[in-house]
Amino acid sequence: MGPRHVACVALLLCPLLIGGCARRHSAVEARHPGPKLSIPDFLRNTAAYKGKTITLDLTVDEAIPQSQGQSLRDWVGRDVKFMALGPKGERLDLVITIPKGLAVPDVGSSDKVSVRFVCTLGTPRQGNKATSILKAVTAHSPS
């Protein structure tokens, strides 16, 4: 192998070594924070999630009268009911405590939110503490 051949091989291989072969993630690619969660599995094996941080897209299941100027923000410091449906219509009912000082979106009954919470006791009805609540981003169809 001559010096020119070695130089050509090096020039061809250097971009691979520098850039790597891994797939690149674009800045707009969505990431799922926390473990991926199957609602049917969570319903069957809730105790297995004890101590884990989970993020779910949920529906506010409290009677919050937005027409009277109330929102989820008025429920900070309290237990709040949320629900979600699984792929086959399985209903997950959760009670999550919203701690004081947590930023909460201006949403009401039946609104969609993304909730990150710690499942402290491994049950859906108690011991769940919110660490983040965001208004769910929904795709709009063209008008």
PDB file of N, CA, C and O in Angstrom, residues 27-87:
ATOM      1  N   ALA A  27     -34.009  18.318  16.499  1.00  0.00           N
ATOM      2  CA  ALA A  27     -34.442  19.132  17.633  1.00  0.00           C
ATOM      3  C   ALA A  27     -35.947  19.072  17.830  1.00  0.00           C
ATOM      4  O   ALA A  27     -36.436  19.305  18.922  1.00  0.00           O
ATOM      5  N   VAL A  28     -36.704  18.722  16.792  1.00  0.00           N
ATOM      6  CA  VAL A  28     -38.154  18.706  16.915  1.00  0.00           C
ATOM      7  C   VAL A  28     -38.695  17.327  17.275  1.00  0.00           C
ATOM      8  O   VAL A  28     -39.878  17.174  17.486  1.00  0.00           O
ATOM      9  N   GLU A  29     -37.820  16.345  17.374  1.00  0.00           N
ATOM     10  CA  GLU A  29     -38.280  15.001  17.706  1.00  0.00           C
ATOM     11  C   GLU A  29     -38.749  14.962  19.152  1.00  0.00           C
ATOM     12  O   GLU A  29     -38.040  15.389  20.059  1.00  0.00           O
ATOM     13  N   ALA A  30     -39.936  14.456  19.383  1.00  0.00           N
ATOM     14  CA  ALA A  30     -40.486  14.411  20.730  1.00  0.00           C
ATOM     15  C   ALA A  30     -39.818  13.312  21.537  1.00  0.00           C
ATOM     16  O   ALA A  30     -39.539  12.241  21.036  1.00  0.00           O
ATOM     17  N   ARG A  31     -39.566  13.595  22.772  1.00  0.00           N
ATOM     18  CA  ARG A  31     -39.014  12.604  23.682  1.00  0.00           C
ATOM     19  C   ARG A  31     -40.039  12.350  24.766  1.00  0.00           C
ATOM     20  O   ARG A  31     -40.709  13.253  25.223  1.00  0.00           O
ATOM     21  N   HIS A  32     -40.138  11.116  25.197  1.00  0.00           N
ATOM     22  CA  HIS A  32     -41.078  10.749  26.242  1.00  0.00           C
ATOM     23  C   HIS A  32     -40.348  10.750  27.570  1.00  0.00           C
ATOM     24  O   HIS A  32     -39.524   9.883  27.813  1.00  0.00           O
ATOM     25  N   PRO A  33     -40.606  11.746  28.433  1.00  0.00           N
ATOM     26  CA  PRO A  33     -39.916  11.770  29.714  1.00  0.00           C
ATOM     27  C   PRO A  33     -40.468  10.689  30.637  1.00  0.00           C
ATOM     28  O   PRO A  33     -41.653  10.431  30.657  1.00  0.00           O
ATOM     29  N   GLY A  34     -39.600  10.082  31.399  1.00  0.00           N
ATOM     30  CA  GLY A  34     -40.032   9.015  32.289  1.00  0.00           C
ATOM     31  C   GLY A  34     -40.203   7.725  31.525  1.00  0.00           C
ATOM     32  O   GLY A  34     -40.060   7.679  30.311  1.00  0.00           O
ATOM     33  N   PRO A  35     -40.512   6.656  32.247  1.00  0.00           N
ATOM     34  CA  PRO A  35     -40.652   5.376  31.564  1.00  0.00           C
ATOM     35  C   PRO A  35     -41.878   5.357  30.668  1.00  0.00           C
ATOM     36  O   PRO A  35     -42.885   5.979  30.966  1.00  0.00           O
ATOM     37  N   LYS A  36     -41.765   4.639  29.544  1.00  0.00           N
ATOM     38  CA  LYS A  36     -42.938   4.473  28.695  1.00  0.00           C
ATOM     39  C   LYS A  36     -43.912   3.613  29.469  1.00  0.00           C
ATOM     40  O   LYS A  36     -43.529   2.643  30.113  1.00  0.00           O
ATOM     41  N   LEU A  37     -45.177   3.958  29.393  1.00  0.00           N
ATOM     42  CA  LEU A  37     -46.157   3.313  30.237  1.00  0.00           C
ATOM     43  C   LEU A  37     -47.316   2.789  29.420  1.00  0.00           C
ATOM     44  O   LEU A  37     -47.917   3.515  28.636  1.00  0.00           O
ATOM     45  N   SER A  38     -47.622   1.548  29.617  1.00  0.00           N
ATOM     46  CA  SER A  38     -48.800   0.938  29.025  1.00  0.00           C
ATOM     47  C   SER A  38     -49.917   1.033  30.064  1.00  0.00           C
ATOM     48  O   SER A  38     -49.762   0.533  31.185  1.00  0.00           O
ATOM     49  N   ILE A  39     -51.007   1.686  29.705  1.00  0.00           N
ATOM     50  CA  ILE A  39     -52.109   1.841  30.665  1.00  0.00           C
ATOM     51  C   ILE A  39     -52.635   0.481  31.132  1.00  0.00           C
ATOM     52  O   ILE A  39     -52.827   0.279  32.331  1.00  0.00           O
ATOM     53  N   PRO A  40     -52.852  -0.505  30.233  1.00  0.00           N
ATOM     54  CA  PRO A  40     -53.291  -1.814  30.728  1.00  0.00           C
ATOM     55  C   PRO A  40     -52.301  -2.439  31.722  1.00  0.00           C
ATOM     56  O   PRO A  40     -52.712  -3.017  32.730  1.00  0.00           O
ATOM     57  N   ASP A  41     -50.995  -2.297  31.463  1.00  0.00           N
ATOM     58  CA  ASP A  41     -50.000  -2.840  32.389  1.00  0.00           C
ATOM     59  C   ASP A  41     -50.042  -2.097  33.714  1.00  0.00           C
ATOM     60  O   ASP A  41     -49.940  -2.708  34.779  1.00  0.00           O
ATOM     61  N   PHE A  42     -50.179  -0.773  33.663  1.00  0.00           N
ATOM     62  CA  PHE A  42     -50.262   0.008  34.894  1.00  0.00           C
ATOM     63  C   PHE A  42     -51.481  -0.415  35.710  1.00  0.00           C
ATOM     64  O   PHE A  42     -51.400  -0.536  36.933  1.00  0.00           O
ATOM     65  N   LEU A  43     -52.608  -0.670  35.054  1.00  0.00           N
ATOM     66  CA  LEU A  43     -53.812  -1.113  35.762  1.00  0.00           C
ATOM     67  C   LEU A  43     -53.613  -2.474  36.429  1.00  0.00           C
ATOM     68  O   LEU A  43     -54.056  -2.696  37.551  1.00  0.00           O
ATOM     69  N   ARG A  44     -52.942  -3.393  35.729  1.00  0.00           N
ATOM     70  CA  ARG A  44     -52.726  -4.751  36.260  1.00  0.00           C
ATOM     71  C   ARG A  44     -51.612  -4.813  37.295  1.00  0.00           C
ATOM     72  O   ARG A  44     -51.663  -5.635  38.208  1.00  0.00           O
ATOM     73  N   ASN A  45     -50.584  -3.981  37.144  1.00  0.00           N
ATOM     74  CA  ASN A  45     -49.381  -4.093  37.976  1.00  0.00           C
ATOM     75  C   ASN A  45     -48.990  -2.772  38.623  1.00  0.00           C
ATOM     76  O   ASN A  45     -47.813  -2.424  38.653  1.00  0.00           O
ATOM     77  N   THR A  46     -49.951  -2.054  39.164  1.00  0.00           N
ATOM     78  CA  THR A  46     -49.668  -0.730  39.714  1.00  0.00           C
ATOM     79  C   THR A  46     -48.579  -0.774  40.783  1.00  0.00           C
ATOM     80  O   THR A  46     -47.735   0.114  40.841  1.00  0.00           O
ATOM     81  N   ALA A  47     -48.569  -1.809  41.594  1.00  0.00           N
ATOM     82  CA  ALA A  47     -47.577  -1.908  42.676  1.00  0.00           C
ATOM     83  C   ALA A  47     -46.151  -1.923  42.129  1.00  0.00           C
ATOM     84  O   ALA A  47     -45.223  -1.462  42.805  1.00  0.00           O
ATOM     85  N   ALA A  48     -45.944  -2.413  40.919  1.00  0.00           N
ATOM     86  CA  ALA A  48     -44.607  -2.455  40.320  1.00  0.00           C
ATOM     87  C   ALA A  48     -44.079  -1.052  40.020  1.00  0.00           C
ATOM     88  O   ALA A  48     -42.878  -0.877  39.823  1.00  0.00           O
ATOM     89  N   TYR A  49     -44.949  -0.055  39.992  1.00  0.00           N
ATOM     90  CA  TYR A  49     -44.544   1.322  39.692  1.00  0.00           C
ATOM     91  C   TYR A  49     -44.244   2.123  40.961  1.00  0.00           C
ATOM     92  O   TYR A  49     -43.947   3.308  40.881  1.00  0.00           O
ATOM     93  N   LYS A  50     -44.313   1.484  42.111  1.00  0.00           N
ATOM     94  CA  LYS A  50     -44.045   2.171  43.379  1.00  0.00           C
ATOM     95  C   LYS A  50     -42.649   2.803  43.349  1.00  0.00           C
ATOM     96  O   LYS A  50     -41.671   2.152  43.014  1.00  0.00           O
ATOM     97  N   GLY A  51     -42.600   4.102  43.673  1.00  0.00           N
ATOM     98  CA  GLY A  51     -41.348   4.826  43.717  1.00  0.00           C
ATOM     99  C   GLY A  51     -40.858   5.348  42.374  1.00  0.00           C
ATOM    100  O   GLY A  51     -39.847   6.022  42.303  1.00  0.00           O
ATOM    101  N   LYS A  52     -41.583   5.059  41.304  1.00  0.00           N
ATOM    102  CA  LYS A  52     -41.155   5.471  39.957  1.00  0.00           C
ATOM    103  C   LYS A  52     -41.801   6.798  39.559  1.00  0.00           C
ATOM    104  O   LYS A  52     -42.903   7.126  39.970  1.00  0.00           O
ATOM    105  N   THR A  53     -41.089   7.553  38.731  1.00  0.00           N
ATOM    106  CA  THR A  53     -41.631   8.779  38.156  1.00  0.00           C
ATOM    107  C   THR A  53     -42.226   8.429  36.804  1.00  0.00           C
ATOM    108  O   THR A  53     -41.578   7.783  35.980  1.00  0.00           O
ATOM    109  N   ILE A  54     -43.454   8.841  36.583  1.00  0.00           N
ATOM    110  CA  ILE A  54     -44.221   8.477  35.395  1.00  0.00           C
ATOM    111  C   ILE A  54     -44.750   9.753  34.749  1.00  0.00           C
ATOM    112  O   ILE A  54     -45.124  10.699  35.451  1.00  0.00           O
ATOM    113  N   THR A  55     -44.815   9.775  33.442  1.00  0.00           N
ATOM    114  CA  THR A  55     -45.450  10.882  32.722  1.00  0.00           C
ATOM    115  C   THR A  55     -46.573  10.317  31.879  1.00  0.00           C
ATOM    116  O   THR A  55     -46.370   9.370  31.131  1.00  0.00           O
ATOM    117  N   LEU A  56     -47.761  10.873  32.039  1.00  0.00           N
ATOM    118  CA  LEU A  56     -48.930  10.433  31.286  1.00  0.00           C
ATOM    119  C   LEU A  56     -49.704  11.629  30.751  1.00  0.00           C
ATOM    120  O   LEU A  56     -49.749  12.676  31.395  1.00  0.00           O
ATOM    121  N   ASP A  57     -50.326  11.441  29.602  1.00  0.00           N
ATOM    122  CA  ASP A  57     -51.299  12.413  29.108  1.00  0.00           C
ATOM    123  C   ASP A  57     -52.625  12.027  29.726  1.00  0.00           C
ATOM    124  O   ASP A  57     -53.107  10.912  29.523  1.00  0.00           O
ATOM    125  N   LEU A  58     -53.192  12.938  30.501  1.00  0.00           N
ATOM    126  CA  LEU A  58     -54.401  12.664  31.271  1.00  0.00           C
ATOM    127  C   LEU A  58     -55.469  13.713  30.987  1.00  0.00           C
ATOM    128  O   LEU A  58     -55.186  14.775  30.457  1.00  0.00           O
ATOM    129  N   THR A  59     -56.681  13.391  31.397  1.00  0.00           N
ATOM    130  CA  THR A  59     -57.814  14.312  31.324  1.00  0.00           C
ATOM    131  C   THR A  59     -58.184  14.709  32.743  1.00  0.00           C
ATOM    132  O   THR A  59     -58.291  13.839  33.623  1.00  0.00           O
ATOM    133  N   VAL A  60     -58.366  15.996  32.988  1.00  0.00           N
ATOM    134  CA  VAL A  60     -58.798  16.463  34.301  1.00  0.00           C
ATOM    135  C   VAL A  60     -60.204  15.921  34.533  1.00  0.00           C
ATOM    136  O   VAL A  60     -61.107  16.121  33.720  1.00  0.00           O
ATOM    137  N   ASP A  61     -60.391  15.205  35.647  1.00  0.00           N
ATOM    138  CA  ASP A  61     -61.666  14.546  35.936  1.00  0.00           C
ATOM    139  C   ASP A  61     -62.332  15.135  37.178  1.00  0.00           C
ATOM    140  O   ASP A  61     -63.032  14.449  37.901  1.00  0.00           O
ATOM    141  N   GLU A  62     -62.066  16.398  37.435  1.00  0.00           N
ATOM    142  CA  GLU A  62     -62.694  17.124  38.545  1.00  0.00           C
ATOM    143  C   GLU A  62     -63.710  18.101  37.976  1.00  0.00           C
ATOM    144  O   GLU A  62     -63.532  18.610  36.878  1.00  0.00           O
ATOM    145  N   ALA A  63     -64.751  18.360  38.748  1.00  0.00           N
ATOM    146  CA  ALA A  63     -65.754  19.348  38.340  1.00  0.00           C
ATOM    147  C   ALA A  63     -65.227  20.738  38.686  1.00  0.00           C
ATOM    148  O   ALA A  63     -65.464  21.262  39.768  1.00  0.00           O
ATOM    149  N   ILE A  64     -64.469  21.311  37.775  1.00  0.00           N
ATOM    150  CA  ILE A  64     -63.886  22.641  37.978  1.00  0.00           C
ATOM    151  C   ILE A  64     -64.705  23.631  37.156  1.00  0.00           C
ATOM    152  O   ILE A  64     -64.672  23.605  35.932  1.00  0.00           O
ATOM    153  N   PRO A  65     -65.469  24.480  37.809  1.00  0.00           N
ATOM    154  CA  PRO A  65     -66.354  25.419  37.090  1.00  0.00           C
ATOM    155  C   PRO A  65     -65.582  26.587  36.476  1.00  0.00           C
ATOM    156  O   PRO A  65     -65.465  27.656  37.080  1.00  0.00           O
ATOM    157  N   GLN A  66     -65.089  26.396  35.263  1.00  0.00           N
ATOM    158  CA  GLN A  66     -64.358  27.469  34.585  1.00  0.00           C
ATOM    159  C   GLN A  66     -65.260  28.658  34.314  1.00  0.00           C
ATOM    160  O   GLN A  66     -64.793  29.786  34.233  1.00  0.00           O
ATOM    161  N   SER A  67     -66.566  28.413  34.159  1.00  0.00           N
ATOM    162  CA  SER A  67     -67.500  29.511  33.911  1.00  0.00           C
ATOM    163  C   SER A  67     -67.560  30.461  35.114  1.00  0.00           C
ATOM    164  O   SER A  67     -67.992  31.601  34.987  1.00  0.00           O
ATOM    165  N   GLN A  68     -67.110  29.968  36.274  1.00  0.00           N
ATOM    166  CA  GLN A  68     -67.082  30.801  37.477  1.00  0.00           C
ATOM    167  C   GLN A  68     -65.668  31.294  37.772  1.00  0.00           C
ATOM    168  O   GLN A  68     -65.365  31.715  38.882  1.00  0.00           O
ATOM    169  N   GLY A  69     -64.794  31.193  36.762  1.00  0.00           N
ATOM    170  CA  GLY A  69     -63.447  31.712  36.897  1.00  0.00           C
ATOM    171  C   GLY A  69     -62.463  30.784  37.594  1.00  0.00           C
ATOM    172  O   GLY A  69     -61.360  31.198  37.927  1.00  0.00           O
ATOM    173  N   GLN A  70     -62.836  29.538  37.831  1.00  0.00           N
ATOM    174  CA  GLN A  70     -61.919  28.611  38.493  1.00  0.00           C
ATOM    175  C   GLN A  70     -61.132  27.803  37.468  1.00  0.00           C
ATOM    176  O   GLN A  70     -61.556  27.631  36.328  1.00  0.00           O
ATOM    177  N   SER A  71     -59.979  27.318  37.892  1.00  0.00           N
ATOM    178  CA  SER A  71     -59.157  26.456  37.050  1.00  0.00           C
ATOM    179  C   SER A  71     -58.408  25.474  37.939  1.00  0.00           C
ATOM    180  O   SER A  71     -58.527  25.518  39.171  1.00  0.00           O
ATOM    181  N   LEU A  72     -57.616  24.636  37.317  1.00  0.00           N
ATOM    182  CA  LEU A  72     -56.824  23.661  38.066  1.00  0.00           C
ATOM    183  C   LEU A  72     -55.888  24.363  39.053  1.00  0.00           C
ATOM    184  O   LEU A  72     -55.535  23.801  40.085  1.00  0.00           O
ATOM    185  N   ARG A  73     -55.529  25.601  38.748  1.00  0.00           N
ATOM    186  CA  ARG A  73     -54.657  26.360  39.650  1.00  0.00           C
ATOM    187  C   ARG A  73     -55.273  26.519  41.037  1.00  0.00           C
ATOM    188  O   ARG A  73     -54.563  26.634  42.034  1.00  0.00           O
ATOM    189  N   ASP A  74     -56.610  26.538  41.109  1.00  0.00           N
ATOM    190  CA  ASP A  74     -57.296  26.675  42.387  1.00  0.00           C
ATOM    191  C   ASP A  74     -57.234  25.390  43.211  1.00  0.00           C
ATOM    192  O   ASP A  74     -57.645  25.376  44.376  1.00  0.00           O
ATOM    193  N   TRP A  75     -56.730  24.324  42.632  1.00  0.00           N
ATOM    194  CA  TRP A  75     -56.673  23.027  43.299  1.00  0.00           C
ATOM    195  C   TRP A  75     -55.266  22.707  43.803  1.00  0.00           C
ATOM    196  O   TRP A  75     -55.016  21.603  44.307  1.00  0.00           O
ATOM    197  N   VAL A  76     -54.346  23.648  43.689  1.00  0.00           N
ATOM    198  CA  VAL A  76     -52.987  23.430  44.195  1.00  0.00           C
ATOM    199  C   VAL A  76     -53.062  23.164  45.700  1.00  0.00           C
ATOM    200  O   VAL A  76     -53.802  23.828  46.422  1.00  0.00           O
ATOM    201  N   GLY A  77     -52.319  22.158  46.151  1.00  0.00           N
ATOM    202  CA  GLY A  77     -52.334  21.766  47.555  1.00  0.00           C
ATOM    203  C   GLY A  77     -53.373  20.705  47.864  1.00  0.00           C
ATOM    204  O   GLY A  77     -53.515  20.297  49.018  1.00  0.00           O
ATOM    205  N   ARG A  78     -54.083  20.244  46.844  1.00  0.00           N
ATOM    206  CA  ARG A  78     -55.153  19.259  47.055  1.00  0.00           C
ATOM    207  C   ARG A  78     -54.960  18.033  46.169  1.00  0.00           C
ATOM    208  O   ARG A  78     -54.160  18.032  45.246  1.00  0.00           O
ATOM    209  N   ASP A  79     -55.750  17.007  46.460  1.00  0.00           N
ATOM    210  CA  ASP A  79     -55.803  15.817  45.610  1.00  0.00           C
ATOM    211  C   ASP A  79     -56.755  16.105  44.456  1.00  0.00           C
ATOM    212  O   ASP A  79     -57.831  16.678  44.661  1.00  0.00           O
ATOM    213  N   VAL A  80     -56.350  15.710  43.247  1.00  0.00           N
ATOM    214  CA  VAL A  80     -57.146  15.975  42.050  1.00  0.00           C
ATOM    215  C   VAL A  80     -57.342  14.672  41.283  1.00  0.00           C
ATOM    216  O   VAL A  80     -56.415  13.876  41.148  1.00  0.00           O
ATOM    217  N   LYS A  81     -58.556  14.493  40.771  1.00  0.00           N
ATOM    218  CA  LYS A  81     -58.867  13.296  39.969  1.00  0.00           C
ATOM    219  C   LYS A  81     -58.504  13.533  38.505  1.00  0.00           C
ATOM    220  O   LYS A  81     -58.813  14.592  37.944  1.00  0.00           O
ATOM    221  N   PHE A  82     -57.858  12.538  37.919  1.00  0.00           N
ATOM    222  CA  PHE A  82     -57.520  12.528  36.499  1.00  0.00           C
ATOM    223  C   PHE A  82     -57.945  11.186  35.939  1.00  0.00           C
ATOM    224  O   PHE A  82     -58.136  10.221  36.688  1.00  0.00           O
ATOM    225  N   MET A  83     -58.083  11.116  34.636  1.00  0.00           N
ATOM    226  CA  MET A  83     -58.384   9.837  33.996  1.00  0.00           C
ATOM    227  C   MET A  83     -57.700   9.750  32.647  1.00  0.00           C
ATOM    228  O   MET A  83     -57.281  10.748  32.077  1.00  0.00           O
ATOM    229  N   ALA A  84     -57.581   8.502  32.169  1.00  0.00           N
ATOM    230  CA  ALA A  84     -57.030   8.244  30.835  1.00  0.00           C
ATOM    231  C   ALA A  84     -57.660   6.963  30.321  1.00  0.00           C
ATOM    232  O   ALA A  84     -58.123   6.126  31.102  1.00  0.00           O
ATOM    233  N   LEU A  85     -57.704   6.830  29.008  1.00  0.00           N
ATOM    234  CA  LEU A  85     -58.219   5.616  28.399  1.00  0.00           C
ATOM    235  C   LEU A  85     -57.085   4.859  27.727  1.00  0.00           C
ATOM    236  O   LEU A  85     -56.238   5.454  27.058  1.00  0.00           O
ATOM    237  N   GLY A  86     -57.096   3.545  27.905  1.00  0.00           N
ATOM    238  CA  GLY A  86     -56.113   2.686  27.259  1.00  0.00           C
ATOM    239  C   GLY A  86     -56.493   2.441  25.817  1.00  0.00           C
ATOM    240  O   GLY A  86     -57.541   2.888  25.336  1.00  0.00           O
ATOM    241  N   PRO A  87     -55.671   1.675  25.085  1.00  0.00           N
ATOM    242  CA  PRO A  87     -55.907   1.438  23.662  1.00  0.00           C
ATOM    243  C   PRO A  87     -57.200   0.670  23.371  1.00  0.00           C
ATOM    244  O   PRO A  87     -57.754   0.791  22.291  1.00  0.00           O
TER     245      PRO A  87
END
